[in-house]
Amino acid sequence: MNDEPLIRVMALHAIEYCERLFYLEEVEEIRVADTAIYDGRRFHEQLPEYVTLEQFVLQNEELGIRGKIDCLRTQQGMLVPYEYKKGHARILPNGDVLAWPSDQVQIAAYSLLLEKHLNRPIMEGRVFYAADHRTVSISIDEKMRNQVMSAIARAKELRASTERPPITANERLCARCSLAPVCLPEEERLVEQVGRDTVRLFPEDRDLLDIHVTSPGSKVRRAGNTLLIEDKDGQKRSFPIEEVGSITLHGNAQITTQTIHLCANKGINIHWVTGGGHYIGSVSNSAGGVQRRLRQYRALIDPELKLRLAKALVIAKVESQLRYILRLTRGSEVRKELESYINTIRDVLSSTNTANSLDELRGYEGSAAKDYFACFSRLTVDDAKNGMAFIHRNRRPPRDPANALLSFLYSLLYRDCVQAIVTVGLDPTIGFYHQPRSQAYPLALDLMELFRVTLCDMTVLGTIHRNQWKVEEDFIQAGDQVWLSDTGRKKAIAAYENRKQDKWKHPVIGYSLTYARALELEVRLLEKEWTGKPGLFAMNRIR
Amino acid sequence: MSSRKMYYLICYDIREPKRWRKCYKLLKGFGERVQYSVFKCYLTDRKLAELRWELTKILSNEDSLLIAPIQQADVNRIIYLNMNIDWQLEKERFRTV
Ligand code: SF4
């Protein structure tokens, strides 16, 4: 008994287009519907009335395929399957009108299915291209049949493999491919051909809303296709579900099971953070992805790869720290005072390259951090009058407002890192630099290192220097611990989320995008270290 | 690849209560109701395509549908009587409740 699932004819269409597309969609089960795909579906719902659309669902064990035929007609006593396409036919310079290769294979596969089903030969199939009102006839000859059979054989082969096939050589295909934002073919071409102009196929911005529920006693409910958030005074706000990207519940806000189901269904992430600002956990719907995880495990047990990635990571972080301090002290008297710290950070940076072990790297990272935060302390002496001086870095628990703020932003960043990793389909528990320790996900901690300076440190120092904090209002002192108050938390969320919307140009990839997107981009580039072209991860820097 | 959003005014006339309710429920997920069968939605091209596809599955031949893009340049020229609509462009990608 062969219990391999049948291959969809549409998947054969994909394999003819690009093997990697087939693999991503059919094997890794990554499906992204873009405008063209929705338009195509609508087109099939709305076919003109003269087309008697009875869809024929056929399957055949022997061939190993299944599919839906748009329409079947009799032409001169012969049955002819029809496929309707919204787009254009392939028109040659000499005026000949042809079907695209992948459409040919599709209609030929339907013909073979029909033959088996009706037990009579099918000699012709037709594809109608609505955009130019042309019907193209395809003869189901020996060559077409062989092509279908080899596409099926190739599909089976790819299904059994855990390796992603390489990107297509024909770059024009990528511009119209719905999976380009996942596949990132242009970025790989960049590795081969440094300096080429990358065509942006990765959206520069996320177009969804991140909702933070902070008011104590709030309740998030589902009302049809909307989220209804009610605070304890009964005030309600409603959000259409299609606009929402994530929900973060701070403190003791409640969410109903029905809402969690709806969010899982729509791919909306839900995160919980304590009132004190500690990340607790997330719910996201990330089934599948077995191949992605297997590849990740296989890659990240290799000590050499781990060391290389960790090095890139630490260099990126320390260099960002250095550049930030240099920027803050440019043309100022303070620079001299900080000279020795700055020099140590520089030295650490150059030694990092020669590190031979993760422990050695951790040592360098730690010593750079010490000097970096020493600079922070000097750079906030004037803010002591507002109670916002950064005496030294302390956490668990934070002992002054500046540290409380920084810790809270790190929690939000950690949440975003988890979300980015899960969105891409990697496993946050398997990292390469941080050691597994209680609760925290090592890979999320790894990724965080790339964004601590840009998203958190700069936001904290920037808002302190602009006098945006009122210690009595925004913070709560409890013994020797300090927390953000409700108003303080709202301000901190706004500062952080707005920072994420800032656009920034990736120095290697060459296009600009928001930090919110950059997080996901880095995870996708990380995955390329073992699936595709290595060398693009952790190249981001502050300017 | 643009993720730019734009406002649309979406109006429908549906003969049968069951389909009307389905359509209403669907649109509630995409935007805000401003009149009995009129919605205001702030959509990317992709979301618009998704919505149009979902609507096609619900509507039948006797129903009608109108989707009007609202250009920002025209927002101040819209005429209201006893009502008002906020067409402000969304500046932030987050909400704190
Ligand atoms: S983006 Fe290009 S290489 Fe990647 S799956 Fe699509 S067509 Fe293939």
XYZ file of C-alpha atoms and ligand atoms in Angstrom:
648
model
C 0.000 0.000 0.000
C 1.389 3.330 -1.055
C 0.198 6.022 1.319
C 2.170 8.863 -0.191
C -0.228 11.754 -0.676
C -1.123 12.490 -4.291
C 0.571 15.439 -5.936
C -1.678 18.329 -6.933
C -1.588 19.225 -10.599
C -1.093 22.840 -9.502
C 2.117 21.668 -7.843
C 3.325 20.346 -11.190
C 2.586 23.787 -12.551
C 4.834 25.178 -9.820
C 7.639 22.685 -10.426
C 7.721 23.647 -14.079
C 7.946 27.302 -13.053
C 10.710 26.922 -10.471
C 11.742 23.887 -8.446
C 12.383 25.997 -5.417
C 8.852 27.387 -5.575
C 7.494 23.853 -5.660
C 9.615 22.928 -2.679
C 8.644 25.936 -0.593
C 4.936 25.523 -1.281
C 4.425 21.799 -1.409
C 7.111 20.428 0.871
C 7.739 23.202 3.375
C 4.083 24.257 3.152
C 4.836 27.951 2.964
C 1.969 29.553 1.150
C 1.733 33.261 0.646
C -1.225 34.600 -1.263
C -0.385 37.841 -3.027
C -2.574 40.166 -5.076
C -2.169 38.106 -8.246
C -3.185 34.913 -6.492
C -6.327 36.440 -4.996
C -7.185 37.967 -8.362
C -6.733 34.572 -9.971
C -9.028 32.916 -7.445
C -11.627 35.588 -7.946
C -11.333 35.104 -11.675
C -12.140 31.429 -11.254
C -15.161 32.290 -9.099
C -16.393 34.756 -11.657
C -15.909 32.999 -14.984
C -18.372 34.313 -17.549
C -21.653 32.489 -17.692
C -21.215 30.873 -21.063
C -18.530 28.762 -19.514
C -20.343 25.920 -17.848
C -18.033 25.538 -14.959
C -18.520 22.208 -13.409
C -15.266 21.530 -11.821
C -14.082 18.022 -12.271
C -12.097 16.733 -9.386
C -10.048 13.776 -10.494
C -7.361 11.653 -8.966
C -5.367 8.641 -9.935
C -3.203 6.452 -7.743
C -1.194 5.072 -10.598
C -0.156 8.493 -11.847
C 0.119 9.750 -8.277
C -1.667 13.031 -8.980
C -4.952 14.796 -8.367
C -6.474 17.966 -9.716
C -9.489 20.027 -10.655
C -10.315 20.635 -14.280
C -11.993 23.956 -15.022
C -14.188 22.758 -17.841
C -14.699 19.935 -20.293
C -16.138 20.367 -23.766
C -16.734 18.234 -26.802
C -15.062 19.377 -29.967
C -15.787 17.296 -33.073
C -16.596 14.258 -31.032
C -13.479 14.559 -28.902
C -13.416 15.584 -25.237
C -11.190 18.572 -24.594
C -10.237 19.811 -21.102
C -10.033 23.592 -20.678
C -8.059 25.656 -18.264
C -8.847 29.328 -17.716
C -6.091 31.782 -16.935
C -6.567 35.364 -15.931
C -3.302 36.571 -17.430
C -1.669 36.834 -20.808
C -0.631 34.134 -23.236
C 2.929 33.872 -24.409
C 3.124 35.819 -27.645
C 6.256 35.373 -29.715
C 7.788 38.221 -31.725
C 6.477 36.605 -34.913
C 2.936 36.763 -33.575
C 2.563 33.107 -32.615
C 0.440 32.615 -29.537
C 1.614 29.907 -27.158
C 0.785 28.610 -23.720
C 3.445 29.068 -21.033
C 5.465 25.898 -20.332
C 4.012 25.472 -16.856
C 0.459 25.875 -18.209
C 1.195 23.245 -20.855
C 2.278 20.745 -18.257
C -0.785 21.558 -16.187
C -3.279 20.934 -18.996
C -1.394 17.833 -20.104
C -1.575 16.441 -16.573
C -5.330 17.031 -16.535
C -5.589 15.228 -19.853
C -3.801 12.191 -18.474
C -6.100 12.175 -15.453
C -9.143 12.354 -17.719
C -7.863 9.515 -19.862
C -7.539 7.265 -16.852
C -10.932 8.329 -15.584
C -12.904 7.915 -18.809
C -10.747 5.256 -20.298
C -10.567 6.973 -23.658
C -7.769 8.923 -25.277
C -7.456 12.667 -24.933
C -5.531 14.238 -27.765
C -5.898 17.916 -27.052
C -6.168 20.386 -24.197
C -6.821 24.109 -24.320
C -5.836 27.091 -22.250
C -7.865 30.265 -22.436
C -6.030 33.487 -21.577
C -8.569 36.058 -20.499
C -6.255 39.048 -20.629
C -5.893 38.758 -24.385
C -8.924 36.614 -25.135
C -6.918 33.912 -26.813
C -7.333 30.206 -26.622
C -4.255 28.108 -27.142
C -4.466 24.482 -28.115
C -1.945 21.998 -26.788
C -1.638 18.612 -28.362
C -1.169 15.865 -25.853
C 1.564 14.036 -27.711
C 4.299 11.711 -26.573
C 6.567 14.593 -25.667
C 3.978 16.277 -23.449
C 3.196 12.995 -21.754
C 6.853 12.395 -20.997
C 7.163 15.873 -19.657
C 4.299 15.292 -17.227
C 5.750 11.981 -16.119
C 9.161 13.448 -15.471
C 7.625 16.372 -13.573
C 5.817 13.847 -11.355
C 9.019 11.876 -10.820
C 10.915 15.050 -9.930
C 8.154 16.103 -7.530
C 8.457 12.793 -5.696
C 12.209 13.143 -5.515
C 12.028 16.653 -4.090
C 9.374 15.651 -1.608
C 11.716 13.093 -0.101
C 14.576 15.557 0.275
C 15.175 17.963 3.146
C 17.267 20.295 1.003
C 15.797 23.414 -0.556
C 16.587 23.475 -4.279
C 18.627 26.487 -5.477
C 17.021 29.662 -6.775
C 16.054 29.814 -10.418
C 18.489 31.153 -12.990
C 15.725 33.105 -14.680
C 15.369 36.184 -12.501
C 12.308 37.415 -14.344
C 10.331 34.577 -12.785
C 11.095 35.909 -9.304
C 9.574 39.304 -9.909
C 6.177 37.648 -10.308
C 6.633 34.951 -7.695
C 4.436 35.207 -4.626
C 7.096 33.572 -2.480
C 9.871 36.016 -3.306
C 9.623 37.717 0.126
C 10.314 34.340 1.728
C 12.822 33.046 -0.790
C 14.856 36.280 -1.160
C 16.494 35.324 -4.461
C 17.899 38.784 -5.123
C 19.854 38.720 -1.889
C 21.473 35.444 -2.945
C 22.365 36.837 -6.335
C 24.043 39.668 -4.485
C 26.458 37.221 -2.887
C 27.465 35.914 -6.288
C 27.659 39.292 -7.894
C 28.676 41.887 -5.352
C 27.450 45.379 -6.007
C 24.624 44.494 -8.338
C 21.424 46.441 -7.937
C 19.101 44.379 -5.853
C 15.510 44.482 -6.895
C 13.507 44.759 -3.748
C 11.220 41.775 -3.377
C 10.996 42.055 0.389
C 8.330 44.488 1.613
C 9.864 47.509 3.295
C 7.241 47.637 5.971
C 4.814 45.440 7.838
C 1.341 46.690 7.137
C -0.307 45.318 10.254
C -1.083 46.767 13.645
C 0.674 45.708 16.847
C -1.749 46.080 19.716
C -0.557 46.490 23.298
C -3.116 45.943 26.018
C -1.763 47.673 29.097
C -4.723 48.984 31.079
C -5.133 46.789 34.144
C -8.237 44.626 34.072
C -8.748 44.891 30.302
C -10.412 42.086 28.458
C -9.888 41.059 24.843
C -12.838 39.334 23.247
C -13.870 38.219 19.815
C -16.957 39.738 18.245
C -17.421 38.177 14.841
C -14.409 39.199 12.841
C -13.356 41.970 15.181
C -11.343 42.181 18.354
C -13.158 43.932 21.116
C -11.032 45.330 23.901
C -12.850 46.493 26.970
C -11.150 48.180 29.884
C -12.327 47.874 33.459
C -14.459 51.023 33.176
C -16.407 49.408 30.370
C -14.909 51.493 27.606
C -14.722 49.499 24.389
C -12.516 49.647 21.344
C -12.856 47.467 18.353
C -10.346 46.414 15.698
C -11.079 44.636 12.416
C -9.185 41.371 12.616
C -7.548 41.754 9.205
C -5.715 44.862 10.397
C -4.067 43.169 13.364
C -0.576 41.664 13.326
C 0.066 40.934 16.984
C -1.397 41.397 20.447
C 0.784 41.930 23.503
C -0.921 41.582 26.859
C 0.806 43.428 29.685
C 0.101 42.528 33.281
C -3.227 40.965 34.082
C -5.178 41.658 30.892
C -7.468 38.796 29.871
C -8.051 37.203 26.496
C -10.778 34.700 25.645
C -10.253 31.272 24.138
C -12.371 32.243 21.133
C -10.015 35.128 20.449
C -6.979 32.881 20.727
C -8.566 30.494 18.214
C -9.294 33.305 15.789
C -5.758 34.664 16.125
C -4.220 31.234 15.563
C -6.368 30.908 12.491
C -5.291 34.268 11.108
C -1.626 33.878 12.002
C -1.736 36.629 14.620
C 0.853 36.280 17.391
C -0.175 36.752 21.008
C 2.444 37.651 23.626
C 2.319 37.942 27.380
C 4.524 40.306 29.374
C 4.274 40.772 33.146
C 3.305 44.095 34.677
C 6.940 44.356 35.753
C 8.035 44.051 32.139
C 9.237 40.448 31.936
C 8.454 38.468 28.839
C 6.430 35.368 29.710
C 5.549 33.611 26.480
C 3.796 33.674 23.137
C 1.216 31.747 21.196
C 1.644 31.448 17.492
C 0.456 29.009 14.951
C 3.528 27.503 13.406
C 2.719 23.974 12.383
C 4.795 22.220 9.768
C 8.250 23.286 8.844
C 9.841 19.930 9.648
C 12.452 20.347 6.917
C 13.327 23.828 8.126
C 13.949 22.565 11.625
C 15.899 19.528 10.546
C 18.192 21.746 8.508
C 18.571 24.127 11.416
C 19.503 21.322 13.833
C 21.936 19.831 11.375
C 23.579 23.194 10.771
C 23.749 24.373 14.349
C 25.480 21.328 15.761
C 28.491 22.184 13.624
C 30.940 23.939 15.984
C 32.689 25.695 13.124
C 29.524 27.242 11.760
C 28.434 28.213 15.263
C 31.699 29.989 15.907
C 31.592 31.798 12.573
C 28.033 33.010 13.132
C 28.741 33.970 16.737
C 31.746 35.966 15.626
C 29.751 37.829 13.023
C 27.152 38.532 15.686
C 29.543 39.829 18.332
C 31.423 41.951 15.808
C 28.143 43.465 14.612
C 27.107 44.253 18.159
C 30.396 45.678 19.413
C 30.854 47.698 16.252
C 27.396 49.188 16.689
C 28.216 50.046 20.294
C 31.448 51.699 19.257
C 29.887 53.667 16.445
C 27.089 54.825 18.695
C 29.452 56.153 21.361
C 31.544 57.843 18.678
C 28.452 59.443 17.249
C 27.292 60.680 20.653
C 30.637 62.252 21.445
C 31.478 63.636 18.020
C 32.987 67.089 18.396
C 32.384 67.178 22.139
C 34.637 67.586 25.138
C 33.444 64.316 26.579
C 35.229 62.383 23.869
C 38.579 62.912 25.622
C 37.266 61.681 28.923
C 35.955 58.553 27.294
C 39.039 57.972 25.175
C 40.295 55.047 27.226
C 36.936 53.268 27.098
C 36.635 53.860 23.398
C 40.114 52.493 22.824
C 39.376 49.366 24.804
C 36.242 48.767 22.788
C 38.295 49.213 19.610
C 40.872 46.716 20.843
C 38.204 44.230 21.770
C 36.717 44.576 18.339
C 39.939 43.681 16.618
C 40.623 40.746 18.933
C 37.164 39.370 18.356
C 38.201 38.329 14.879
C 40.799 35.975 16.256
C 38.614 34.317 18.892
C 38.859 30.544 18.822
C 35.961 29.606 21.003
C 32.546 30.783 22.046
C 33.804 31.338 25.581
C 36.542 33.583 24.338
C 33.975 35.537 22.352
C 31.754 35.899 25.390
C 34.716 37.309 27.241
C 35.281 39.960 24.578
C 31.620 40.801 24.372
C 31.421 41.192 28.140
C 34.395 43.487 28.353
C 33.122 45.685 25.505
C 29.745 45.890 27.236
C 31.376 47.006 30.474
C 33.149 49.915 28.821
C 30.169 50.750 26.673
C 27.893 51.104 29.692
C 30.595 53.077 31.466
C 30.264 55.572 28.621
C 26.495 55.552 29.094
C 27.008 56.515 32.681
C 29.238 59.458 31.752
C 26.828 60.538 29.004
C 23.905 60.798 31.413
C 25.526 62.717 34.278
C 23.565 65.819 33.268
C 20.355 63.843 33.455
C 20.884 63.106 37.138
C 18.893 66.243 37.952
C 15.873 64.554 36.341
C 16.577 61.283 38.088
C 17.407 59.632 34.789
C 21.138 59.063 35.165
C 22.507 55.740 34.152
C 24.837 54.943 37.038
C 25.688 51.434 35.921
C 23.860 48.680 34.151
C 21.804 46.631 36.578
C 18.902 44.309 36.078
C 16.983 41.628 37.924
C 15.735 43.844 39.384
C 16.550 47.203 37.832
C 17.464 49.686 40.576
C 16.985 52.996 38.856
C 14.585 54.417 36.254
C 17.076 54.348 33.374
C 17.768 50.665 33.940
C 14.085 49.867 34.387
C 13.389 51.489 31.039
C 16.202 49.691 29.274
C 15.156 46.329 30.701
C 11.591 46.880 29.551
C 12.662 47.716 25.998
C 14.861 44.630 25.936
C 11.779 42.578 26.850
C 9.859 44.083 23.955
C 12.765 43.408 21.629
C 13.036 39.848 22.875
C 9.336 39.415 22.095
C 9.899 40.721 18.556
C 12.837 38.387 18.064
C 10.781 35.377 19.116
C 8.044 36.491 16.754
C 10.432 36.945 13.820
C 12.004 33.519 14.377
C 8.659 31.775 14.633
C 7.331 33.610 11.572
C 10.211 32.342 9.489
C 9.636 28.865 10.905
C 12.907 28.325 12.721
C 13.124 26.895 16.206
C 13.975 29.549 18.807
C 15.353 26.952 21.214
C 18.342 26.115 19.017
C 20.821 28.966 18.859
C 24.520 29.271 18.163
C 25.925 31.749 20.665
C 23.900 31.943 23.859
C 23.924 28.966 26.106
C 20.687 27.212 26.834
C 19.465 28.482 30.143
C 16.195 28.603 31.982
C 13.230 29.884 30.020
C 14.878 32.195 27.543
C 15.213 30.990 23.966
C 18.875 30.969 22.923
C 18.221 31.869 19.272
C 16.045 34.818 20.277
C 18.827 36.041 22.571
C 21.276 35.636 19.699
C 19.160 37.670 17.310
C 18.608 40.350 19.920
C 22.293 41.198 19.944
C 21.936 42.674 16.481
C 19.268 45.132 17.520
C 19.963 46.068 21.126
C 21.844 49.226 20.240
C 19.598 50.459 17.432
C 16.201 49.666 18.876
C 16.708 49.896 22.635
C 19.874 51.724 23.722
C 19.394 54.555 21.258
C 15.735 54.914 22.179
C 16.518 55.014 25.892
C 19.333 57.526 25.645
C 17.508 59.594 23.054
C 14.363 59.962 25.144
C 16.403 60.692 28.283
C 18.337 63.420 26.514
C 15.132 64.953 25.218
C 13.823 65.080 28.797
C 10.864 62.905 27.967
C 10.639 61.236 31.347
C 9.109 62.383 34.615
C 10.443 60.137 37.290
C 7.551 60.587 39.755
C 4.913 59.931 37.106
C 6.520 57.361 34.894
C 8.213 55.106 37.423
C 7.344 53.312 40.622
C 9.927 52.795 43.308
C 9.304 49.682 45.380
C 12.051 49.113 47.911
C 15.223 49.141 45.905
C 13.472 48.052 42.729
C 12.143 50.357 40.075
C 9.302 49.707 37.641
C 7.516 51.618 34.962
C 4.129 52.971 35.968
C 1.099 52.644 33.670
C 1.787 55.978 32.020
C 5.497 55.253 31.852
C 4.842 51.919 30.206
C 2.645 53.515 27.565
C 5.318 56.070 26.786
C 7.998 53.407 26.589
C 5.886 51.274 24.238
C 5.276 54.274 21.990
C 8.977 55.178 21.912
C 9.978 51.637 21.064
C 7.261 50.950 18.495
C 7.903 54.245 16.741
C 11.583 53.471 16.600
C 10.734 50.187 14.903
C 9.018 52.138 12.152
C 12.139 54.125 11.346
C 13.549 53.259 7.980
C 17.138 52.370 7.541
C 19.275 51.270 4.647
C 20.910 47.891 4.887
C 24.603 48.501 4.119
C 25.114 45.256 2.220
C 21.743 44.470 0.750
C 21.406 48.054 -0.369
C 17.725 48.759 0.109
C 15.986 50.439 2.974
C 13.348 48.995 5.192
C 11.858 49.523 8.627
C 13.482 47.929 11.659
C 10.263 46.012 12.116
C 10.993 44.278 8.819
C 14.740 44.143 9.371
C 14.195 41.726 12.256
C 12.517 39.231 9.979
C 15.009 39.870 7.193
C 17.916 38.939 9.492
C 16.249 35.640 10.381
C 15.756 34.859 6.706
C 19.371 35.742 5.994
C 20.438 33.560 8.912
C 18.574 30.639 7.395
C 20.478 31.246 4.174
C 23.670 30.417 6.058
C 22.659 26.786 5.696
C 20.019 26.932 2.938
C 21.319 28.846 0.003
C 24.073 31.394 0.136
C 25.969 32.104 3.371
C 27.588 35.414 4.246
C 24.688 37.842 4.546
C 23.740 37.393 8.184
C 24.730 40.012 10.775
C 26.061 42.526 8.278
C 23.760 45.269 9.535
C 25.432 48.240 11.205
C 24.415 51.619 12.422
C 25.778 54.413 10.320
C 5.752 45.010 -3.301
C 4.284 48.196 -2.012
C 2.587 47.926 1.324
C 0.964 51.324 0.997
C -2.553 51.532 2.265
C -5.476 53.448 0.930
C -9.065 54.137 1.946
C -11.995 52.584 0.132
C -15.682 53.154 0.540
C -17.460 49.869 0.035
C -21.232 49.755 -0.517
C -23.434 46.812 -1.260
C -27.013 46.023 -1.964
C -27.950 42.492 -1.087
C -31.401 40.990 -1.609
C -31.277 38.140 0.784
C -30.777 38.454 4.573
C -28.493 35.444 4.906
C -26.075 36.693 2.305
C -26.329 40.206 3.729
C -25.274 38.997 7.145
C -22.358 37.025 5.711
C -21.186 40.033 3.802
C -21.592 42.271 6.836
C -19.603 39.902 8.993
C -16.840 39.629 6.434
C -16.520 43.387 6.050
C -16.427 43.919 9.806
C -13.129 42.048 9.671
C -11.721 44.446 7.097
C -12.956 47.846 8.180
C -15.463 50.009 9.903
C -19.171 50.345 9.153
C -20.284 53.908 8.475
C -23.863 53.368 7.291
C -26.324 50.514 6.954
C -24.541 48.781 4.067
C -21.547 51.029 3.732
C -18.060 50.339 5.035
C -14.858 52.282 5.181
C -11.768 50.125 4.782
C -8.079 51.007 4.887
C -6.400 48.441 2.688
C -3.227 47.467 0.896
C -3.576 46.184 -2.670
C -3.172 42.686 -1.382
C -5.902 43.015 1.244
C -8.204 44.572 -1.339
C -7.640 41.598 -3.629
C -8.319 39.217 -0.751
C -11.510 41.034 0.183
C -12.746 41.079 -3.419
C -12.187 37.350 -3.680
C -14.036 36.675 -0.416
C -16.917 38.887 -1.554
C -17.209 37.091 -4.884
C -17.809 33.865 -3.014
C -20.718 35.390 -1.106
C -22.483 37.632 -3.596
C -24.876 36.358 -6.195
C -25.954 37.836 -9.526
C -28.815 39.830 -8.100
C -26.599 41.641 -5.589
C -24.601 44.720 -6.337
C -21.321 46.020 -5.018
C -19.399 49.247 -5.320
C -15.832 49.852 -4.199
C -14.686 53.456 -4.429
C -11.101 54.462 -3.700
C -10.929 57.669 -1.679
C -7.997 59.864 -2.660
C -6.572 61.935 0.163
C -6.876 64.994 -2.052
C -10.650 64.609 -2.075
C -11.187 63.886 1.583
C -12.004 67.475 2.460
C -14.497 67.772 -0.360
C -16.717 64.945 0.800
C -20.182 66.193 1.706
C -21.881 64.945 4.842
C -25.227 65.522 6.417
C -25.682 64.524 10.031
C -22.662 62.343 9.895
C -18.914 62.451 9.553
C -16.127 60.083 8.671
C -12.545 60.211 9.787
C -10.204 59.615 6.851
C -7.019 60.324 8.698
C -4.034 58.398 7.456
C -2.761 55.978 10.003
C 0.527 57.268 11.297
C 1.448 54.553 13.700
C 1.606 50.837 13.369
C 0.721 50.192 16.969
C -2.076 50.916 19.422
C -1.904 50.965 23.172
C -5.159 50.210 24.911
S 11.488 33.838 -5.846
Fe 12.441 33.019 -7.701
S 13.822 31.427 -6.978
Fe 12.449 31.904 -5.303
S 10.789 30.428 -5.498
Fe 10.122 32.237 -6.573
S 10.766 31.917 -8.685
Fe 11.884 30.432 -7.462
